[in-house]
CSV table of C-alpha atoms and ligand atoms in Angstrom, one decimal:
chain,number,residue,atom,x,y,z
A,19,MET,CA,49.0,51.2,-1.6
A,20,SER,CA,48.6,54.9,-0.7
A,21,ALA,CA,45.7,56.0,1.5
A,22,GLY,CA,44.2,58.0,-1.4
A,23,SER,CA,41.7,60.8,-1.1
A,24,PHE,CA,38.4,59.2,-1.9
A,25,ASP,CA,35.9,60.1,0.7
A,26,PHE,CA,33.4,57.5,1.7
A,27,ALA,CA,31.8,59.6,4.4
A,28,SER,CA,28.9,60.8,2.2
A,29,LEU,CA,28.0,57.2,1.3
A,30,LEU,CA,27.7,55.8,4.8
A,31,PRO,CA,24.1,54.9,5.8
A,32,ALA,CA,22.6,56.5,8.9
A,33,GLY,CA,22.7,54.6,12.1
A,34,LEU,CA,26.2,53.0,11.8
A,35,PRO,CA,28.0,52.6,15.1
A,36,ALA,CA,30.9,55.0,15.8
A,37,PRO,CA,34.1,54.0,13.9
A,38,ALA,CA,36.4,51.5,15.6
A,39,ALA,CA,39.6,52.8,17.1
A,40,LYS,CA,42.8,51.4,15.7
A,41,TRP,CA,44.4,48.8,17.9
A,42,THR,CA,47.5,50.3,19.5
A,43,GLY,CA,48.6,47.2,21.4
A,44,ALA,CA,47.6,45.6,24.7
A,45,PRO,CA,47.8,47.6,27.9
A,46,ARG,CA,50.5,46.5,30.4
A,47,TYR,CA,48.0,45.4,32.9
A,48,ASN,CA,44.8,44.1,31.2
A,49,PHE,CA,41.8,43.3,33.4
A,50,THR,CA,39.3,43.8,30.5
A,51,GLY,CA,37.5,41.5,28.2
A,52,GLY,CA,36.6,37.8,28.6
A,53,ASN,CA,40.1,36.6,27.8
A,54,ASN,CA,41.4,33.4,29.3
A,55,ASP,CA,44.6,32.1,30.9
A,56,ALA,CA,47.2,31.6,28.2
A,57,ASP,CA,49.0,29.0,30.3
A,58,GLN,CA,45.8,26.9,30.4
A,59,VAL,CA,45.2,26.6,26.7
A,60,PRO,CA,45.7,22.8,26.1
A,61,VAL,CA,48.2,23.5,23.3
A,62,ASP,CA,49.8,20.0,23.1
A,63,GLY,CA,46.3,18.3,23.2
A,64,LEU,CA,45.1,20.6,20.4
A,65,ILE,CA,48.2,19.9,18.3
A,66,ALA,CA,47.7,16.2,18.7
A,67,ALA,CA,44.0,16.5,17.9
A,68,ALA,CA,44.6,18.7,14.8
A,69,GLU,CA,47.1,16.2,13.4
A,70,ALA,CA,44.9,13.2,14.1
A,71,VAL,CA,41.7,14.6,12.7
A,72,LEU,CA,43.3,16.2,9.7
A,73,ARG,CA,45.1,12.9,8.8
A,74,ARG,CA,41.8,11.0,9.1
A,75,GLU,CA,39.3,13.5,7.7
A,76,GLY,CA,41.2,16.4,6.2
A,77,ARG,CA,39.8,15.8,2.8
A,78,ALA,CA,36.3,16.6,4.0
A,79,LEU,CA,37.5,20.2,4.1
A,80,ALA,CA,36.9,20.2,0.3
A,81,SER,CA,33.1,20.6,1.0
A,82,TYR,CA,31.4,23.5,2.7
A,83,GLY,CA,30.0,22.2,6.0
A,84,LEU,CA,32.2,19.1,5.7
A,85,LYS,CA,29.9,16.1,5.4
A,86,SER,CA,27.9,17.1,8.4
A,87,GLY,CA,25.4,19.6,6.9
A,88,PRO,CA,24.8,23.2,7.8
A,89,GLN,CA,24.4,22.7,11.6
A,90,GLY,CA,28.1,22.0,12.1
A,91,TYR,CA,30.5,19.1,12.4
A,92,ARG,CA,28.5,16.2,13.7
A,93,PRO,CA,31.1,14.7,16.2
A,94,LEU,CA,31.2,18.1,17.9
A,95,ARG,CA,27.4,18.3,18.1
A,96,GLU,CA,27.4,14.7,19.5
A,97,PHE,CA,30.1,15.7,22.1
A,98,LEU,CA,27.9,18.6,23.1
A,99,ALA,CA,24.7,16.6,23.4
A,100,HIS,CA,26.5,14.2,25.7
A,101,LYS,CA,28.2,16.8,27.8
A,102,LEU,CA,25.1,18.9,28.2
A,103,MET,CA,23.2,15.9,29.4
A,104,HIS,CA,25.9,15.1,32.0
A,105,ALA,CA,26.7,18.6,33.1
A,106,ALA,CA,23.5,20.5,32.8
A,107,GLY,CA,20.7,17.9,32.7
A,108,ILE,CA,19.8,18.8,29.1
A,109,SER,CA,18.3,16.0,27.2
A,110,CYS,CA,18.9,16.8,23.5
A,111,SER,CA,20.3,15.1,20.4
A,112,PHE,CA,23.0,16.4,18.1
A,113,ASP,CA,20.2,17.4,15.8
A,114,ASP,CA,19.1,20.1,18.4
A,115,VAL,CA,22.5,21.8,18.3
A,116,LEU,CA,23.6,24.5,15.8
A,117,ILE,CA,27.3,25.3,15.9
A,118,VAL,CA,28.0,29.0,15.5
A,119,SER,CA,31.0,31.3,15.3
A,120,GLY,CA,31.2,32.1,19.0
A,121,SER,CA,28.1,32.7,21.1
A,122,LEU,CA,28.2,36.3,19.9
A,123,GLN,CA,26.9,35.0,16.6
A,124,ALA,CA,24.2,33.1,18.6
A,125,LEU,CA,23.1,36.4,20.1
A,126,ASP,CA,22.9,37.9,16.6
A,127,LEU,CA,21.0,35.0,15.2
A,128,ILE,CA,18.4,34.7,18.0
A,129,ASN,CA,18.0,38.5,18.0
A,130,GLY,CA,17.5,38.3,14.2
A,131,VAL,CA,14.9,35.6,14.6
A,132,LEU,CA,12.9,37.3,17.4
A,133,LEU,CA,13.5,41.1,17.5
A,134,ALA,CA,12.2,44.1,15.5
A,135,ARG,CA,12.9,47.8,16.2
A,136,GLY,CA,10.6,49.0,19.0
A,137,ASP,CA,10.3,45.5,20.7
A,138,THR,CA,10.9,45.1,24.4
A,139,VAL,CA,13.2,42.6,26.1
A,140,ILE,CA,13.9,41.9,29.7
A,141,ILE,CA,17.5,41.4,30.8
A,142,GLU,CA,19.5,41.4,34.1
A,143,GLN,CA,20.3,45.0,35.2
A,144,GLU,CA,24.0,44.2,35.2
A,145,THR,CA,24.7,42.2,32.1
A,146,TYR,CA,27.1,41.3,29.3
A,147,GLN,CA,28.1,44.4,27.4
A,148,GLY,CA,28.0,42.5,24.1
A,149,ALA,CA,24.3,41.7,24.6
A,150,LEU,CA,23.5,45.3,25.7
A,151,THR,CA,25.2,47.0,22.7
A,152,ARG,CA,23.4,44.7,20.3
A,153,LEU,CA,20.0,45.5,21.8
A,154,ASN,CA,20.7,49.2,21.7
A,155,ARG,CA,21.8,49.0,18.1
A,156,LEU,CA,18.6,47.1,17.2
A,157,GLY,CA,16.4,49.9,18.7
A,158,VAL,CA,14.9,47.5,21.3
A,159,ASN,CA,13.6,48.7,24.6
A,160,VAL,CA,15.5,47.1,27.4
A,161,VAL,CA,14.0,46.5,30.9
A,162,GLY,CA,16.7,45.7,33.4
A,163,ILE,CA,15.9,43.6,36.5
A,164,PRO,CA,18.1,44.1,39.6
A,165,LEU,CA,20.2,41.2,40.9
A,166,ASP,CA,21.1,40.2,44.4
A,167,GLN,CA,23.6,37.6,45.6
A,168,ASP,CA,21.4,34.8,44.1
A,169,GLY,CA,21.2,36.4,40.6
A,170,MET,CA,18.1,37.9,39.0
A,171,ARG,CA,15.5,39.0,41.6
A,172,MET,CA,12.2,37.2,40.9
A,173,ASP,CA,10.1,39.7,42.8
A,174,ALA,CA,11.4,42.5,40.5
A,175,LEU,CA,10.9,40.3,37.5
A,176,ALA,CA,7.3,39.5,38.5
A,177,ALA,CA,6.6,43.3,39.0
A,178,ALA,CA,8.2,44.2,35.6
A,179,LEU,CA,6.2,41.5,33.7
A,180,ALA,CA,2.9,42.6,35.4
A,181,ASP,CA,3.7,46.3,34.6
A,182,LEU,CA,4.5,45.5,31.0
A,183,LYS,CA,1.3,43.5,30.7
A,184,ARG,CA,-0.8,46.3,32.1
A,185,ARG,CA,0.7,48.4,29.2
A,186,ASN,CA,-0.1,45.7,26.7
A,187,VAL,CA,3.6,45.0,26.1
A,188,ARG,CA,4.7,41.4,25.6
A,189,PRO,CA,8.5,41.2,25.9
A,190,LYS,CA,10.2,39.1,23.3
A,191,TYR,CA,12.4,37.3,25.7
A,192,ILE,CA,14.0,37.3,29.1
A,193,TYR,CA,17.8,37.2,28.6
A,194,THR,CA,19.7,35.7,31.5
A,195,ILE,CA,23.2,34.5,32.3
A,196,PRO,CA,22.0,32.3,35.2
A,197,THR,CA,25.1,30.1,35.8
A,198,VAL,CA,28.0,32.4,36.9
A,199,GLN,CA,26.5,35.7,35.8
A,200,ASN,CA,28.6,38.2,33.9
A,201,PRO,CA,29.6,40.5,35.6
A,202,THR,CA,28.3,39.7,39.1
A,203,GLY,CA,29.4,36.0,39.2
A,204,THR,CA,26.2,34.9,40.8
A,205,ILE,CA,24.4,31.6,40.3
A,206,LEU,CA,20.6,31.4,40.1
A,207,PRO,CA,19.6,28.7,42.6
A,208,GLU,CA,17.2,25.9,41.5
A,209,ARG,CA,14.2,27.3,43.4
A,210,ARG,CA,14.6,30.7,41.6
A,211,ARG,CA,14.9,28.8,38.3
A,212,ILE,CA,11.6,27.2,39.0
A,213,GLU,CA,10.1,30.6,39.7
A,214,LEU,CA,11.6,32.1,36.6
A,215,LEU,CA,10.2,29.3,34.4
A,216,ARG,CA,6.8,29.7,36.0
A,217,LEU,CA,6.8,33.5,35.3
A,218,SER,CA,8.0,32.8,31.7
A,219,GLU,CA,5.1,30.4,31.2
A,220,ASP,CA,2.5,32.5,32.9
A,221,TYR,CA,3.3,35.5,30.7
A,222,GLY,CA,4.2,33.6,27.5
A,223,VAL,CA,7.7,35.1,27.4
A,224,PRO,CA,10.5,32.8,26.4
A,225,ILE,CA,13.8,32.6,28.2
A,226,PHE,CA,17.1,33.2,26.4
A,227,GLU,CA,19.7,31.3,28.5
A,228,ASP,CA,23.3,32.2,28.0
A,229,ASP,CA,25.4,29.6,29.8
A,230,CYS,CA,29.0,30.3,28.6
A,231,TYR,CA,30.6,30.2,32.1
A,232,ALA,CA,28.8,27.2,33.4
A,233,ASP,CA,31.9,24.9,33.2
A,234,LEU,CA,33.9,27.3,35.5
A,235,ILE,CA,32.2,26.7,38.8
A,236,TRP,CA,34.9,26.1,41.5
A,237,ASP,CA,33.2,23.0,43.0
A,238,GLY,CA,31.9,21.8,39.6
A,239,ARG,CA,28.3,21.6,41.0
A,240,ARG,CA,25.7,23.6,39.1
A,241,PRO,CA,21.9,23.7,39.1
A,242,PRO,CA,20.3,22.2,36.0
A,243,ALA,CA,20.0,24.4,33.0
A,244,LEU,CA,16.7,26.3,32.5
A,245,TYR,CA,16.5,24.5,29.2
A,246,ALA,CA,16.6,21.2,31.0
A,247,MET,CA,14.0,22.2,33.5
A,248,SER,CA,11.5,23.7,31.1
A,249,LYS,CA,8.4,21.6,30.4
A,250,THR,CA,7.2,23.8,27.5
A,251,GLY,CA,10.2,24.2,25.3
A,252,GLY,CA,10.1,27.9,25.9
A,253,VAL,CA,13.9,28.2,26.5
A,254,ILE,CA,16.7,28.9,24.0
A,255,HIS,CA,20.1,27.8,25.3
A,256,ILE,CA,23.5,29.1,24.1
A,257,GLY,CA,27.0,28.2,25.1
A,258,SER,CA,30.6,28.5,24.0
A,259,PHE,CA,34.0,26.9,24.0
A,260,SER,CA,35.6,30.4,24.5
A,261,LYS,CA,35.7,30.1,28.3
A,262,SER,CA,36.5,26.4,28.7
A,263,ILE,CA,39.1,26.0,25.8
A,264,ALA,CA,40.0,29.3,24.1
A,265,PRO,CA,38.1,32.4,22.9
A,266,ALA,CA,40.1,32.9,19.7
A,267,LEU,CA,38.7,29.6,18.3
A,268,ARG,CA,35.3,31.4,17.9
A,269,VAL,CA,33.1,28.3,18.4
A,270,GLY,CA,29.8,28.5,20.2
A,271,PHE,CA,26.5,26.8,19.9
A,272,ILE,CA,22.7,27.1,20.2
A,273,VAL,CA,20.4,24.4,21.6
A,274,ALA,CA,16.8,24.9,20.7
A,275,GLY,CA,13.8,23.3,19.1
A,276,TRP,CA,13.6,23.1,15.3
A,277,GLN,CA,11.1,26.0,15.1
A,278,ILE,CA,13.9,28.3,16.3
A,279,LEU,CA,16.9,26.5,14.8
A,280,SER,CA,15.3,26.4,11.4
A,281,ARG,CA,14.9,30.2,11.5
A,282,ALA,CA,18.4,30.8,12.9
A,283,LEU,CA,19.9,28.6,10.2
A,284,ALA,CA,18.0,30.6,7.5
A,285,LEU,CA,19.7,33.7,8.9
A,286,LYS,CA,23.2,32.1,9.1
A,287,THR,CA,24.3,32.9,5.6
A,288,ASP,CA,28.0,32.5,6.2
A,289,ALA,CA,28.2,29.0,4.6
A,290,GLY,CA,29.2,27.5,7.9
A,291,SER,CA,31.4,28.3,10.9
A,292,GLY,CA,35.2,27.5,10.7
A,293,ALA,CA,35.4,23.8,10.2
A,294,LEU,CA,39.0,23.2,11.3
A,295,GLU,CA,38.2,24.6,14.8
A,296,GLN,CA,35.2,22.4,15.1
A,297,MET,CA,37.1,19.3,14.0
A,298,VAL,CA,40.0,20.0,16.5
A,299,LEU,CA,37.6,20.7,19.3
A,300,ALA,CA,35.6,17.5,18.8
A,301,GLU,CA,38.8,15.4,18.6
A,302,PHE,CA,40.2,17.0,21.7
A,303,CYS,CA,37.1,17.4,23.8
A,304,THR,CA,35.6,14.0,23.4
A,305,PRO,CA,38.5,12.3,25.3
A,306,HIS,CA,40.0,15.2,27.3
A,307,PHE,CA,37.4,17.9,28.2
A,308,ALA,CA,36.4,16.2,31.5
A,309,ALA,CA,40.0,16.2,32.7
A,310,HIS,CA,40.9,19.6,31.3
A,311,VAL,CA,38.2,21.7,32.9
A,312,PRO,CA,38.9,20.9,36.6
A,313,LYS,CA,42.6,21.9,36.0
A,314,LEU,CA,41.5,25.2,34.4
A,315,ARG,CA,39.1,25.9,37.3
A,316,ARG,CA,41.9,25.3,39.9
A,317,GLY,CA,44.2,27.8,38.0
A,318,LEU,CA,41.4,30.4,37.7
A,319,ARG,CA,40.5,30.1,41.4
A,320,GLY,CA,44.2,30.6,42.3
A,321,LYS,CA,44.3,33.8,40.2
A,322,LEU,CA,41.0,35.0,41.8
A,323,GLU,CA,42.6,34.6,45.2
A,324,THR,CA,45.6,36.6,44.1
A,325,LEU,CA,43.3,39.4,42.9
A,326,MET,CA,41.2,39.4,46.0
A,327,ALA,CA,44.3,39.6,48.2
A,328,ALA,CA,45.8,42.4,46.0
A,329,LEU,CA,42.6,44.4,46.3
A,330,ASN,CA,42.4,43.9,50.1
A,331,GLU,CA,46.0,44.9,50.4
A,332,GLN,CA,45.9,47.9,48.1
A,333,PHE,CA,42.4,49.2,48.5
A,334,GLY,CA,41.4,47.9,52.0
A,335,THR,CA,37.8,48.5,52.7
A,336,ALA,CA,37.5,50.9,49.8
A,337,ALA,CA,37.0,47.9,47.4
A,338,GLU,CA,34.0,45.7,48.2
A,339,PHE,CA,33.2,42.5,46.4
A,340,ASP,CA,31.6,39.1,46.9
A,341,ASP,CA,33.8,36.0,46.3
A,342,PRO,CA,32.3,34.7,43.1
A,343,LYS,CA,31.4,31.0,42.8
A,344,GLY,CA,33.2,30.6,39.5
A,345,GLY,CA,34.1,32.3,36.2
A,346,ILE,CA,36.8,34.8,35.2
A,347,PHE,CA,35.5,38.1,36.6
A,348,LEU,CA,35.3,40.0,39.9
A,349,TRP,CA,32.6,42.7,40.2
A,350,VAL,CA,34.0,45.4,42.5
A,351,LYS,CA,32.3,48.3,44.2
A,352,LEU,CA,34.5,51.4,44.9
A,353,PRO,CA,33.4,54.3,47.2
A,354,ASP,CA,30.5,56.4,45.8
A,355,GLN,CA,32.8,59.3,44.8
A,356,VAL,CA,34.6,57.1,42.3
A,357,ASP,CA,33.3,57.5,38.7
A,358,THR,CA,34.7,54.4,37.0
A,359,LEU,CA,34.2,55.8,33.5
A,360,LYS,CA,36.7,58.5,34.6
A,361,LEU,CA,38.9,56.0,36.5
A,362,TYR,CA,39.0,53.9,33.3
A,363,GLN,CA,40.5,56.8,31.3
A,364,SER,CA,43.2,57.7,33.9
A,365,ALA,CA,44.0,54.1,34.6
A,366,LEU,CA,44.5,53.4,30.9
A,367,ALA,CA,46.9,56.2,30.6
A,368,ALA,CA,48.9,54.5,33.4
A,369,GLY,CA,48.8,51.2,31.6
A,370,VAL,CA,45.9,49.5,33.5
A,371,ALA,CA,42.8,48.6,31.7
A,372,ILE,CA,39.5,48.0,33.6
A,373,ASN,CA,35.9,47.6,32.5
A,374,PRO,CA,33.9,50.5,34.0
A,375,GLY,CA,30.6,49.4,35.5
A,376,PRO,CA,28.2,51.6,33.5
A,377,GLU,CA,29.1,49.8,30.3
A,378,TRP,CA,27.8,46.6,31.9
A,379,SER,CA,24.5,47.9,33.2
A,380,THR,CA,21.1,49.3,32.2
A,381,ASN,CA,21.3,51.5,35.3
A,382,GLN,CA,24.1,54.1,34.9
A,383,GLY,CA,23.5,55.6,38.3
A,384,HIS,CA,23.7,52.3,40.2
A,385,SER,CA,26.8,51.1,38.4
A,386,ARG,CA,28.7,54.4,38.4
A,387,SER,CA,31.3,53.3,41.0
A,388,TRP,CA,31.5,49.6,40.1
A,389,MET,CA,34.2,48.0,37.9
A,390,ARG,CA,34.6,44.6,36.4
A,391,LEU,CA,38.0,43.0,36.6
A,392,CYS,CA,39.0,39.9,34.5
A,393,PHE,CA,41.5,37.9,36.4
A,394,ALA,CA,42.0,35.0,33.9
A,395,SER,CA,44.4,36.5,31.5
A,396,PRO,CA,46.9,38.6,33.5
A,397,THR,CA,49.6,36.6,35.3
A,398,LYS,CA,49.6,36.6,39.1
A,399,ASP,CA,52.5,39.1,39.0
A,400,GLU,CA,50.6,41.4,36.7
A,401,ILE,CA,47.6,41.1,38.9
A,402,ILE,CA,49.6,42.2,42.0
A,403,HIS,CA,51.4,45.1,40.2
A,404,GLY,CA,48.4,46.1,38.1
A,405,ILE,CA,46.1,46.5,41.2
A,406,ALA,CA,48.9,48.5,43.0
A,407,ALA,CA,49.0,50.8,40.0
A,408,LEU,CA,45.2,51.1,39.9
A,409,ALA,CA,45.1,52.0,43.6
A,410,GLU,CA,47.6,54.8,43.0
A,411,VAL,CA,45.6,56.2,40.1
A,412,CYS,CA,42.4,56.0,42.0
A,413,ARG,CA,43.9,57.7,45.0
A,414,LYS,CA,45.3,60.6,42.9
A,415,GLU,CA,42.0,61.1,41.1
A,416,PHE,CA,39.4,60.5,43.8
A,417,GLY,CA,41.3,60.5,47.1
A,418,VAL,CA,40.5,56.8,47.8
A,419,PRO,CA,41.9,54.5,49.0
A,420,ALA,CA,43.3,56.9,51.7
A,421,ARG,CA,45.7,54.1,52.8
A,422,ILE,CA,47.5,51.9,50.3
A,423,ALA,CA,49.1,48.7,51.5
A,424,ASN,CA,48.3,50.1,55.0
A,425,VAL,CA,50.4,53.2,54.5
A,426,GLU,CA,48.5,56.5,54.8
A,427,ARG,CA,48.9,58.7,51.7
A,428,ARG,CA,48.4,62.4,51.2
A,429,ALA,CA,46.0,63.1,48.3
B,519,PLP,C1,27.7,36.2,28.8
B,519,PLP,C2,28.5,36.1,27.5
B,519,PLP,N1,27.8,35.7,26.4
B,519,PLP,C3,28.5,35.6,25.2
B,519,PLP,C4,29.8,35.9,25.1
B,519,PLP,C5,30.5,35.8,23.8
B,519,PLP,O1,31.4,34.8,23.8
B,519,PLP,P1,31.9,34.1,22.5
B,519,PLP,O2,31.4,34.8,21.3
B,519,PLP,O3,33.4,34.2,22.6
B,519,PLP,O4,31.4,32.7,22.6
B,519,PLP,C6,30.5,36.4,26.3
B,519,PLP,C7,32.0,36.7,26.2
B,519,PLP,O5,32.6,37.2,27.1
B,519,PLP,C8,29.8,36.5,27.5
B,519,PLP,O6,30.4,36.9,28.6
């Protein structure tokens, strides 16, 4: 079909986001996004699971929602209830779980249930870009709370809550990624979780807990989920199979009381999330998840070590970072003169994609010279060559690092 000359521009409603750019292929060295390690997708296991579950139950695909109802494939919800109990201390039944199309849909549904234009929410100062863009689009006021090496700072949260109360503002929720935070990689210790729950209860502000990286802690030991620790039910918990199995499957979940789930379900007007993915995941995960995840973690840890070594070699002291306790990202501070929004542009032109800090923060000044690097999807070779190329671009543009691989360069 020809492109035609009909012009839709005058029909577009106000407030649409800027148009998407056409995809022009992946950059040579891609450190962006929450992509996973291609070699760690359990392809053979997924093939066997797909064959087994389709042979046994394939005819159920004839009905919307299979025969499990609108909350999602029941064996997957049963697997999750069991896993969440063992891994995160969450005591829930399959009936408290709603399967969604990736945890991004969980963000949309919970926002849809709780937020109206002009509302206020509290989030971590550095946070998931997908959460930030949604809140901005909804016209919600965002209060960012600084983090330290143990995640969200409770003194700053207490001060923000008190300040909002003085101004008669009751935030709609406190959104947090407490267990391997995106982008900082921090884990909120148990004593801070107790404090966070106390503040949430004192001020009557629920917690929105996004736990999608919780399976990826190197030593496998995590504090209990906020949802598990709450005595009042004022926590909504979301998670995903994107980071533990594969993001392209688009399967996530919400765990919450019926008061919230019933509202989220009423907004979920897509006639159910993809059933085949749910069936395959349930069939694979029930017997194999516990063995798959430690292997995945070991592989990711190896790639992180490659990345940290490459940064040390290429940037020396010009790149500062903490060794994260898990996950797929490294949050890196470059010298103050580096504007990572500019670095992003020149690096992309040289085939290296990075996430500039300001896109992951409510505080543009503070995050100006930070960048987020995903180490899960590039190969170790790509990590080594990509970081060398990035250092070269950074030196040309900003004069740092002055020494690359311990060799002094002229700017
Ligand atoms: C903190 C956080 N929440 C939610 C998501 C969305 O994940 P998905 O929709 O693939 O489950 C991501 C993806 O990177 C994330 O980092």
